[in-house]
PDB file of C-alpha atoms and ligand atoms in Angstrom:
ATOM      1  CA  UNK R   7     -11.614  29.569 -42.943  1.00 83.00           C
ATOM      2  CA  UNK R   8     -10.567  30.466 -39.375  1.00 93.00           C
ATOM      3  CA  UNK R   9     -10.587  27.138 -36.698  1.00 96.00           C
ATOM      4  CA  UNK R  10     -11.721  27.968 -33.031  1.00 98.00           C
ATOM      5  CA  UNK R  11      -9.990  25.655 -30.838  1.00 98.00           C
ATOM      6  CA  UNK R  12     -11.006  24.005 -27.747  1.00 98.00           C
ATOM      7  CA  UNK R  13      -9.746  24.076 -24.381  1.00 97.00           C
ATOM      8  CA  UNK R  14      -8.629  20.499 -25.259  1.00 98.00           C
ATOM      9  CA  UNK R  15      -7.282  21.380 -28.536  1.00 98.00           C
ATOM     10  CA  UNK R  16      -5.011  24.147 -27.081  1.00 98.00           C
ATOM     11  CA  UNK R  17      -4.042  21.533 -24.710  1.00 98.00           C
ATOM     12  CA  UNK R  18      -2.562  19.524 -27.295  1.00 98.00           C
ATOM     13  CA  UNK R  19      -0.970  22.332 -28.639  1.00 98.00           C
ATOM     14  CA  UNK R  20       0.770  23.702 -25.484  1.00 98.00           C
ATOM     15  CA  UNK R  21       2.487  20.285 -25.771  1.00 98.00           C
ATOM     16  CA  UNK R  22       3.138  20.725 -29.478  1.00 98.00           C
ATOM     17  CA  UNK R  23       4.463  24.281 -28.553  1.00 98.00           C
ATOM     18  CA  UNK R  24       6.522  23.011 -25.776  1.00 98.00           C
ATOM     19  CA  UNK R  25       8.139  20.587 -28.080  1.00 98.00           C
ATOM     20  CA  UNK R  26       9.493  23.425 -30.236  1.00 98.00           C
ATOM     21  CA  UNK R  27      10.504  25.841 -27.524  1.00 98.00           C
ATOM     22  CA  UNK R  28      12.810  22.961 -25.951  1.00 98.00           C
ATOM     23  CA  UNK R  29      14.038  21.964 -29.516  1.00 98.00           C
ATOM     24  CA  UNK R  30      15.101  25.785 -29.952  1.00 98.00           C
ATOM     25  CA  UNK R  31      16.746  25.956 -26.768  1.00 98.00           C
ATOM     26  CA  UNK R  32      18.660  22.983 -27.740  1.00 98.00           C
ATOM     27  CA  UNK R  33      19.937  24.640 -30.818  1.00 98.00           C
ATOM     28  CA  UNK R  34      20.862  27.930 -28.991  1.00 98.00           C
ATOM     29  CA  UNK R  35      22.535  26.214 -26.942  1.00 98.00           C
ATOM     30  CA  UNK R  36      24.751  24.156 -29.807  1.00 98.00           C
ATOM     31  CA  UNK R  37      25.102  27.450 -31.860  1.00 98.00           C
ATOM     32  CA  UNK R  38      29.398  28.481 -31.862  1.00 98.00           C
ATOM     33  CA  UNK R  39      31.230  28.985 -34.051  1.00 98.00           C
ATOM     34  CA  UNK R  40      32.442  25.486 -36.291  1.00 98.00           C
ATOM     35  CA  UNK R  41      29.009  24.245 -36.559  1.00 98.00           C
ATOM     36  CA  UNK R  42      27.181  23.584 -39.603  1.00 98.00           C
ATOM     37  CA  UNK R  43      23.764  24.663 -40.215  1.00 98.00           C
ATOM     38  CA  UNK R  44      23.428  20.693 -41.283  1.00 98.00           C
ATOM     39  CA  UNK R  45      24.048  19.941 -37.392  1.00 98.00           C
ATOM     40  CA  UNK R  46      21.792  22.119 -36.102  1.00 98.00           C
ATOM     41  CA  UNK R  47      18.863  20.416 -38.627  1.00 98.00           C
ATOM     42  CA  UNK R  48      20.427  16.801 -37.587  1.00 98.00           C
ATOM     43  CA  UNK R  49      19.892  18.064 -33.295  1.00 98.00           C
ATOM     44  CA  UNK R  50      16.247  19.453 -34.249  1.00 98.00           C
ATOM     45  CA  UNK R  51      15.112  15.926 -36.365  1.00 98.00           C
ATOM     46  CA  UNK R  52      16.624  13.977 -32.832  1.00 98.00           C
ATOM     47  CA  UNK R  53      15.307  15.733 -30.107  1.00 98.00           C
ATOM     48  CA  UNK R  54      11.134  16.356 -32.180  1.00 98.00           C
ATOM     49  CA  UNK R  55      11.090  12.788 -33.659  1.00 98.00           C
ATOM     50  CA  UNK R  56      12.994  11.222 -29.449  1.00 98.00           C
ATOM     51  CA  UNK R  57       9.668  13.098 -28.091  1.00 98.00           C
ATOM     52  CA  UNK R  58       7.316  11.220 -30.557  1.00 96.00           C
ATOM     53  CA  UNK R  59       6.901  14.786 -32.539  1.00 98.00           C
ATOM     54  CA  UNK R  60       7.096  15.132 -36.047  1.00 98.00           C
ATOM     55  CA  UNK R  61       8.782  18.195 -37.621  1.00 98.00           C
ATOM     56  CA  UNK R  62       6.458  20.389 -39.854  1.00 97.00           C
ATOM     57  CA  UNK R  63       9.034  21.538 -42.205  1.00 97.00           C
ATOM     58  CA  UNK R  64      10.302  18.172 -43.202  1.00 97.00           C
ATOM     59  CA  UNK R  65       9.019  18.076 -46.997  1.00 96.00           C
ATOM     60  CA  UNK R  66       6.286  20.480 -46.302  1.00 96.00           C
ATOM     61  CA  UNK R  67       6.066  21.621 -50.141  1.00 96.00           C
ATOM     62  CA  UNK R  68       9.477  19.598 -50.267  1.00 96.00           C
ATOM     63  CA  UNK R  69      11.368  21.962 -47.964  1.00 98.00           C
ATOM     64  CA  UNK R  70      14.135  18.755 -46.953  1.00 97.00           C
ATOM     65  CA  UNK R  71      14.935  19.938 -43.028  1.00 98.00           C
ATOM     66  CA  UNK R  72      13.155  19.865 -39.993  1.00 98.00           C
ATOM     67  CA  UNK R  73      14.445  23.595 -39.807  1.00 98.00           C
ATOM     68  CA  UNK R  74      14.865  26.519 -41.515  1.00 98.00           C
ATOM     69  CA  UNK R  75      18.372  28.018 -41.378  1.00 98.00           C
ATOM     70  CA  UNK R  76      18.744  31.834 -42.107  1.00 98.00           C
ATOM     71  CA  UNK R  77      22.379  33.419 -41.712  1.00 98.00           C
ATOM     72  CA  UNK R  78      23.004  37.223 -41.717  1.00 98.00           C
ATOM     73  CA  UNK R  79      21.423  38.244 -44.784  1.00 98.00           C
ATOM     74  CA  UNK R  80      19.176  35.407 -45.345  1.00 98.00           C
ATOM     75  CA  UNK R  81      15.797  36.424 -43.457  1.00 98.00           C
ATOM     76  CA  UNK R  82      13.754  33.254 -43.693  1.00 98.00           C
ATOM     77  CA  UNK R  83      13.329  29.428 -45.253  1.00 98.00           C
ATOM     78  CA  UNK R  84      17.651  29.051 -45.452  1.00 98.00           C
ATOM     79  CA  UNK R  85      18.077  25.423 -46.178  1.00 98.00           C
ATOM     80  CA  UNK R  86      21.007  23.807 -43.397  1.00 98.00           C
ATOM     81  CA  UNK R  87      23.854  22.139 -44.923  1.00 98.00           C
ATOM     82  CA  UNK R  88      26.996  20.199 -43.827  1.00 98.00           C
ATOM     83  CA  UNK R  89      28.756  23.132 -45.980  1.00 98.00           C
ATOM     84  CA  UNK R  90      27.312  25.942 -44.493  1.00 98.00           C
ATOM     85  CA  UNK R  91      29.680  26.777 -41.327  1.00 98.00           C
ATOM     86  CA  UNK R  92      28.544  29.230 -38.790  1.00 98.00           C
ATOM     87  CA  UNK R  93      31.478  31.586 -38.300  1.00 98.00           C
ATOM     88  CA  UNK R  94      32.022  34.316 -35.365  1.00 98.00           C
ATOM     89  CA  UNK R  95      29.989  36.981 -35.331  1.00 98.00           C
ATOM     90  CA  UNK R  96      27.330  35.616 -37.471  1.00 98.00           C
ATOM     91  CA  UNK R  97      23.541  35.737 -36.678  1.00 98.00           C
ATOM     92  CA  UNK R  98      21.391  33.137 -37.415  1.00 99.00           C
ATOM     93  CA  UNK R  99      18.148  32.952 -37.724  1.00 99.00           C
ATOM     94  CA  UNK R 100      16.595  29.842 -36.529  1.00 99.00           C
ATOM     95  CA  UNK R 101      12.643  28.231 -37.495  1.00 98.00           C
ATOM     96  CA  UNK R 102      11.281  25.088 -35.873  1.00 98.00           C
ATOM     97  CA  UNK R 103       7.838  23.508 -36.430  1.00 98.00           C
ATOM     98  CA  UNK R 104       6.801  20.256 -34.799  1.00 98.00           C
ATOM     99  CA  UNK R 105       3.528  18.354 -34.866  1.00 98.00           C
ATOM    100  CA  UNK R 106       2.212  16.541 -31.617  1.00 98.00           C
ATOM    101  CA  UNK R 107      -0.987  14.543 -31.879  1.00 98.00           C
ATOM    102  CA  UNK R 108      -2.089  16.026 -34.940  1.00 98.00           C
ATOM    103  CA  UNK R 109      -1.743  19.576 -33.997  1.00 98.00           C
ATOM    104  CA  UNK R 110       1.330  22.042 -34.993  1.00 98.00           C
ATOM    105  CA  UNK R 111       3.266  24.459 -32.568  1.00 98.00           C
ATOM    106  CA  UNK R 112       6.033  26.673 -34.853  1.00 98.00           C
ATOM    107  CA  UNK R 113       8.611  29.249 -33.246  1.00 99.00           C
ATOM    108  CA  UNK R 114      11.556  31.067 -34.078  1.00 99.00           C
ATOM    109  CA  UNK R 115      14.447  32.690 -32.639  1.00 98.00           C
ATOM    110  CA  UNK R 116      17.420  34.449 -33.653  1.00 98.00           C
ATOM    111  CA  UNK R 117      20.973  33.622 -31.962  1.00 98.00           C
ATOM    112  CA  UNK R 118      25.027  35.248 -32.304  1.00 98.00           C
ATOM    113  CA  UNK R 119      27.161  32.931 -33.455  1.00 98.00           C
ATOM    114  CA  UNK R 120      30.056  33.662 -30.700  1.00 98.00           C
ATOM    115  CA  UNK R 121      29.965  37.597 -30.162  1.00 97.00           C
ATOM    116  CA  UNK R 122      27.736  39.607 -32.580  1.00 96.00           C
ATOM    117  CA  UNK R 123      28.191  43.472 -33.406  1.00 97.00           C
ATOM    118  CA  UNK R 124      26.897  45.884 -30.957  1.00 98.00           C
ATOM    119  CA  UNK R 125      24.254  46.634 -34.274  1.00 98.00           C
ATOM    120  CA  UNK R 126      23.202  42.999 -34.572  1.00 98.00           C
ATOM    121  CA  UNK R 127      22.741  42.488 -31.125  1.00 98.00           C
ATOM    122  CA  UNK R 128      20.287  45.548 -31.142  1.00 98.00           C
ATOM    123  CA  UNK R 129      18.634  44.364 -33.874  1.00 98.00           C
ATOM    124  CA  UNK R 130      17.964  40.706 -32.668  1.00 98.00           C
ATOM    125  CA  UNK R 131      17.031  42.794 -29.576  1.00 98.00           C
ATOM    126  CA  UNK R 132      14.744  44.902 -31.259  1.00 98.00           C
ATOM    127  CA  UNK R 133      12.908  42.413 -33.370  1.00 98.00           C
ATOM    128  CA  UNK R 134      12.568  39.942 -30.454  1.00 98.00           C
ATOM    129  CA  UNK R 135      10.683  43.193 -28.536  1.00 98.00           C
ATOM    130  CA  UNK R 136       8.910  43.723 -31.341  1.00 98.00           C
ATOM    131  CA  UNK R 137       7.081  40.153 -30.795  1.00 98.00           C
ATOM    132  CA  UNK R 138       5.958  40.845 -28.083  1.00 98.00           C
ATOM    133  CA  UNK R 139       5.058  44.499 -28.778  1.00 98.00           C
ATOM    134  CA  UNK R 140       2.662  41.789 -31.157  1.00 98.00           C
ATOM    135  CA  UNK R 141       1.429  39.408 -28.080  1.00 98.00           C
ATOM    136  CA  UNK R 142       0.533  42.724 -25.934  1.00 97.00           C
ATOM    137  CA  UNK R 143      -1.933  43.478 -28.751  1.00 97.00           C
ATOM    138  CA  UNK R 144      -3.245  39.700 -29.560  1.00 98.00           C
ATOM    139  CA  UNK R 145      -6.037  40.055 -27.199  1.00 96.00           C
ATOM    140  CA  UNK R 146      -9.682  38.921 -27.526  1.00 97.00           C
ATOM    141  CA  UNK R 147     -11.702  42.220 -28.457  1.00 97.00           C
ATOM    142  CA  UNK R 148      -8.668  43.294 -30.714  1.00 98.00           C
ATOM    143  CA  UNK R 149      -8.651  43.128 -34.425  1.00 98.00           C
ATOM    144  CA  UNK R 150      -5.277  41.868 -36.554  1.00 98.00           C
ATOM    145  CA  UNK R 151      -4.415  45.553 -37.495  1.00 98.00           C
ATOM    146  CA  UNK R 152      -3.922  46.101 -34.159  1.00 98.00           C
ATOM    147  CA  UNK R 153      -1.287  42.971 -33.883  1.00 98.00           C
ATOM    148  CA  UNK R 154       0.454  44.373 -37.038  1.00 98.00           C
ATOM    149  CA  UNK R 155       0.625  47.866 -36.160  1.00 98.00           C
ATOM    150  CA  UNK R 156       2.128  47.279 -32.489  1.00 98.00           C
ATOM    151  CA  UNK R 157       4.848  45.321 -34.278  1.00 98.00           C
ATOM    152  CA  UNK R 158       5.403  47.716 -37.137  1.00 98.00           C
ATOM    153  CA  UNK R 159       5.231  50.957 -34.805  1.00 98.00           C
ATOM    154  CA  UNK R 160       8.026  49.443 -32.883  1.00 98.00           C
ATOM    155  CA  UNK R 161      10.378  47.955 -35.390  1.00 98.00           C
ATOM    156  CA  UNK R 162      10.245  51.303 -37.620  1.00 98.00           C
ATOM    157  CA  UNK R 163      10.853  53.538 -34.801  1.00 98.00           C
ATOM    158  CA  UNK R 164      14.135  51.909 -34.296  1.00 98.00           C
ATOM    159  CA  UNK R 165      15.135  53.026 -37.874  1.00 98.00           C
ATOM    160  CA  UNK R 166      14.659  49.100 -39.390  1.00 98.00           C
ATOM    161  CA  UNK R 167      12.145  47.716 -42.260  1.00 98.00           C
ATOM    162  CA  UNK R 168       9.717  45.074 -42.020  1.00 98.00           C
ATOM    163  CA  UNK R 169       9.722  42.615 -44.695  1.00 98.00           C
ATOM    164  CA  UNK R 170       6.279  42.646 -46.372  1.00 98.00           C
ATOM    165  CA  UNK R 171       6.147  39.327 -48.672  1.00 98.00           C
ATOM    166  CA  UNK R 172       6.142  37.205 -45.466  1.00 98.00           C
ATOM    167  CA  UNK R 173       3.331  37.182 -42.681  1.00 98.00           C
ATOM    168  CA  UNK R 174       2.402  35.386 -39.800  1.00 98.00           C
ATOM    169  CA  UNK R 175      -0.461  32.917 -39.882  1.00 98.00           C
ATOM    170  CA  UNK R 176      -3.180  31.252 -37.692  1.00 98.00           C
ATOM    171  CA  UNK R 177      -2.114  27.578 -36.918  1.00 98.00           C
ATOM    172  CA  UNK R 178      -3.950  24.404 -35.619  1.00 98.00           C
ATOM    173  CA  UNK R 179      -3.989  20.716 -37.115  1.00 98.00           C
ATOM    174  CA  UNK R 180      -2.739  23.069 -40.002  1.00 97.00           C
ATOM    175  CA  UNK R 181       0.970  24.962 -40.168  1.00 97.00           C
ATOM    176  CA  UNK R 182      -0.276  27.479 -42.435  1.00 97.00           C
ATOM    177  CA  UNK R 183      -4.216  28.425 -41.911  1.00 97.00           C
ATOM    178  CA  UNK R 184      -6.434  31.691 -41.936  1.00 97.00           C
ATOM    179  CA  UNK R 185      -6.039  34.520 -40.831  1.00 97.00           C
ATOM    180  CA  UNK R 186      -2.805  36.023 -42.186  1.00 98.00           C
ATOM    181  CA  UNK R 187      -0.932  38.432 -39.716  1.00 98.00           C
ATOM    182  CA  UNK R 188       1.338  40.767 -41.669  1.00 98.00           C
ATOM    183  CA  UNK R 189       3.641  42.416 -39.725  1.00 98.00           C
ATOM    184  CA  UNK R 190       2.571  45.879 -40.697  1.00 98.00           C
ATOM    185  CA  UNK R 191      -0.836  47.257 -40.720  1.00 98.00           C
ATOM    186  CA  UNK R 192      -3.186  49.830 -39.684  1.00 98.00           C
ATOM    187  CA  UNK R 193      -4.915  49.741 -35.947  1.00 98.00           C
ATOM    188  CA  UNK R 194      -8.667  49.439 -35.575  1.00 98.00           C
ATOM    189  CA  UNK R 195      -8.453  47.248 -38.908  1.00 98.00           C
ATOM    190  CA  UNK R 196      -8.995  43.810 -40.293  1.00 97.00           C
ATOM    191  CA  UNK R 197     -10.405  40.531 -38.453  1.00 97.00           C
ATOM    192  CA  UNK R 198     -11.775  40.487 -35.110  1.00 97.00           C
ATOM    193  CA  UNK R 199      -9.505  38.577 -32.703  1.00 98.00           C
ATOM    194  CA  UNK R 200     -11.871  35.610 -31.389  1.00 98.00           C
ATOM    195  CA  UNK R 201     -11.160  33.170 -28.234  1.00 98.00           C
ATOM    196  CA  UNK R 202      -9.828  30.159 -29.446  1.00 98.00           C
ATOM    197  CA  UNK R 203      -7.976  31.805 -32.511  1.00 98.00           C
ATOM    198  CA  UNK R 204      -3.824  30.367 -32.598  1.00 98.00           C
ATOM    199  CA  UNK R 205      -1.546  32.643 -34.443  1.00 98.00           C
ATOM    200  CA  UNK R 206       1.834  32.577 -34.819  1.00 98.00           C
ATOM    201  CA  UNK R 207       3.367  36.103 -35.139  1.00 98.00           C
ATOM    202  CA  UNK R 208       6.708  36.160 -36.916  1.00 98.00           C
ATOM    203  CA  UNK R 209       8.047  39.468 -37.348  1.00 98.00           C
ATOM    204  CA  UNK R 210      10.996  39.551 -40.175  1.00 98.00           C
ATOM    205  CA  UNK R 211      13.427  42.287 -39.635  1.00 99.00           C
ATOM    206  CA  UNK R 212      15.510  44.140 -41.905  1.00 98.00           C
ATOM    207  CA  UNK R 213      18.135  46.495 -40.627  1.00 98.00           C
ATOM    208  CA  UNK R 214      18.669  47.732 -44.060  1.00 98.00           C
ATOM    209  CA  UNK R 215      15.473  48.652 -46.705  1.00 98.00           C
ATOM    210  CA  UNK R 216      12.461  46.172 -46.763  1.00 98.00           C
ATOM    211  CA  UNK R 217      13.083  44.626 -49.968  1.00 98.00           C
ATOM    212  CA  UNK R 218      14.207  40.986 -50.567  1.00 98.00           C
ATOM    213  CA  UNK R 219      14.843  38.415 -52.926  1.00 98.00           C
ATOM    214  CA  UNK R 220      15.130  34.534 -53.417  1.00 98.00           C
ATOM    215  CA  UNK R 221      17.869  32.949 -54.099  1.00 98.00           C
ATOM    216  CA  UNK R 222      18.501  30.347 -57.049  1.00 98.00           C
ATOM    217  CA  UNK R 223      17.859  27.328 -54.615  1.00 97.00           C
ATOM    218  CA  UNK R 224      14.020  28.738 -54.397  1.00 97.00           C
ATOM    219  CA  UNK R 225      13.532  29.050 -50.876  1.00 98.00           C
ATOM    220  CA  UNK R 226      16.462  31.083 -49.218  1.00 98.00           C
ATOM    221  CA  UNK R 227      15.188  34.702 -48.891  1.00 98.00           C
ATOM    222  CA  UNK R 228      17.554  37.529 -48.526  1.00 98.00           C
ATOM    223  CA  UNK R 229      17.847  40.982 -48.065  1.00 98.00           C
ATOM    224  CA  UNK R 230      18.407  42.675 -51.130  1.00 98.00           C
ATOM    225  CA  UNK R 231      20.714  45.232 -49.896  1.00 98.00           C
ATOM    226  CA  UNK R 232      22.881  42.488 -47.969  1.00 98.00           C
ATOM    227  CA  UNK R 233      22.305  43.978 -44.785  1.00 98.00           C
ATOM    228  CA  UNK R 234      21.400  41.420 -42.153  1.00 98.00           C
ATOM    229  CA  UNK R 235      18.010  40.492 -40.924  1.00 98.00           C
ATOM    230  CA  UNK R 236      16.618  39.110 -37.684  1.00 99.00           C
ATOM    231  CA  UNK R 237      13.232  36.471 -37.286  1.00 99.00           C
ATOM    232  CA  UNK R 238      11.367  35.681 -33.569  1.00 99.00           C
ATOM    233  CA  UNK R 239       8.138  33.840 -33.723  1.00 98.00           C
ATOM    234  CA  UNK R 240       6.057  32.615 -31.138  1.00 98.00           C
ATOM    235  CA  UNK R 241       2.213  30.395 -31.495  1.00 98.00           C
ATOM    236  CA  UNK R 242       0.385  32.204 -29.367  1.00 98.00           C
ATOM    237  CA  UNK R 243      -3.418  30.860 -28.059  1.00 98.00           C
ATOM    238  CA  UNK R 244      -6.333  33.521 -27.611  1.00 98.00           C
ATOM    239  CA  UNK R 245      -7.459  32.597 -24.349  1.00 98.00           C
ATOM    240  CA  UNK R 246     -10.509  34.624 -22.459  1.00 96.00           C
ATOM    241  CA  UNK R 247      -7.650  35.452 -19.715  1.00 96.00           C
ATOM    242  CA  UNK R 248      -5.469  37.092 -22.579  1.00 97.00           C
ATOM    243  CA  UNK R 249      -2.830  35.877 -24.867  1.00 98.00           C
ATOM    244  CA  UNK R 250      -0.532  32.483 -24.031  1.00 98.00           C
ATOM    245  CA  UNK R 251       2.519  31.778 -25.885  1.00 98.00           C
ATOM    246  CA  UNK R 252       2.747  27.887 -26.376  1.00 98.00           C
ATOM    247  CA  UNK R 253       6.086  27.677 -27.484  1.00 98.00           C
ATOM    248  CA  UNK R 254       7.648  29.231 -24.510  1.00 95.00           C
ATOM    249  CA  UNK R 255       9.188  26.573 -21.942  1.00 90.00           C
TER     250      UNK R 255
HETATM  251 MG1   MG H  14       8.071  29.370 -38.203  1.00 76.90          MG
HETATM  252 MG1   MG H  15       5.255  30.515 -38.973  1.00 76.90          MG
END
């Protein structure tokens, strides 16, 4: 079932939103090189819980962080650890969900640990664009094809895959809810884009081939090739003025 929200609702979850976007920027700004992945959790689960948020992840389906922690090859759901130390030149990828009053705002962003290659910087570059490639298309009128194509179009036409076992999702009082928003798809196709829709688009990038795998822990995905991959997300509102991205500061 898809939830139309009201111009109150979204109001709540432009706070939500904004809770997540300054909880990200926190962590970009405490990514170098000599910090755990553990830390990073530790600075998320401060600064959502300070601001009377509560993190999303945080045993959803008994995920134990308040973020998800994905380095290099790892595309999504990483687990942070004390053990895991972020070295130079590493990219991780970086998921935060916090609930504010009852309703959910979830982001992601993908940072260099220190200096990245010239090739990861392009593709953190290129999947970041490709987001918004996404948010240009997430207009009332459109249909979710169109959102999945834009994204697609762009990603492929750099020469990377899109990972196709992981989608985005609407989102409300709700992390996960209707519709799913693959990030590949045909234009003109699937569900009508309604005011008052949220959906968070979360393309997964692969620089290598598309396929993945998950490892022994049962939630780190990672390329199966080893080749590194790179995750933005934004929760974006369907407004009659166009899209807004709530988790933007
Ligand atoms: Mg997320
Ligand atoms: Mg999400």
């Amino acid at each position: 079932m898809i939830t139309i929200k009201s111009k109150a609702e979204f109001e709540i979850m432009r706070r939500a939103g904004r809770l997540v976007a300054e909880t990200l920027e926190k962590l970009r700004a405490a990514v170098k090189p000599g910090i755990s992945t553990g830390e990073l959790d530790q600075i998320a689960y401060a600064h959502i819980t300070r601001h009377k948020g509560v993190p999303s992840f945080k045993g959803y389906h008994g995920f134990p962080a308040s973020i998800c922690t994905s380095v290099n090859d790892e595309v999504v759901h990483g687990i942070p650890s004390k053990r895991r130390v972020l070295q130079e030149g590493d990219i991780v990828s970086i998921d935060c969900g916090a609930i504010v009053d009852g309703w959910h705002g979830d982001a992601a962003i993908t940072v260099a640990v220190g200096h990245a290659t010239p090739e990861a910087e392009r593709l953190m570059k290129v999947t970041e664009d490709s987001l918004y490639k996404g948010v240009e298309h997430a207009y009332v009128g459109q249909r979710i094809g169109d959102v999945s194509a834009a994204i697609q179009r762009y990603a492929e036409d750099q020469g990377y895959s899109v990972v196709r076992e992981y989608v985005g999702h609407g989102i409300g009082r709700q992390m996960h809810e209707e519709p799913q928003v693959p990030n590949w798809g045909t234009p003109g196709r699937g569900m009508l884009l309604k005011e008052g829709m949220a959906l968070a688009l979360e393309p997964m990038i692969n620089a290598g081939g598309a396929e993945v795998r998950v490892l022994d822990d049962r939630w780190t995905v990672v390329t199966r090739d080893g080749q590194p991959s790179a995750h933005f997300e934004h929760t974006v509102a369907l407004t009659a003025d166009g899209p807004e991205i709530l988790t933007k500061l």
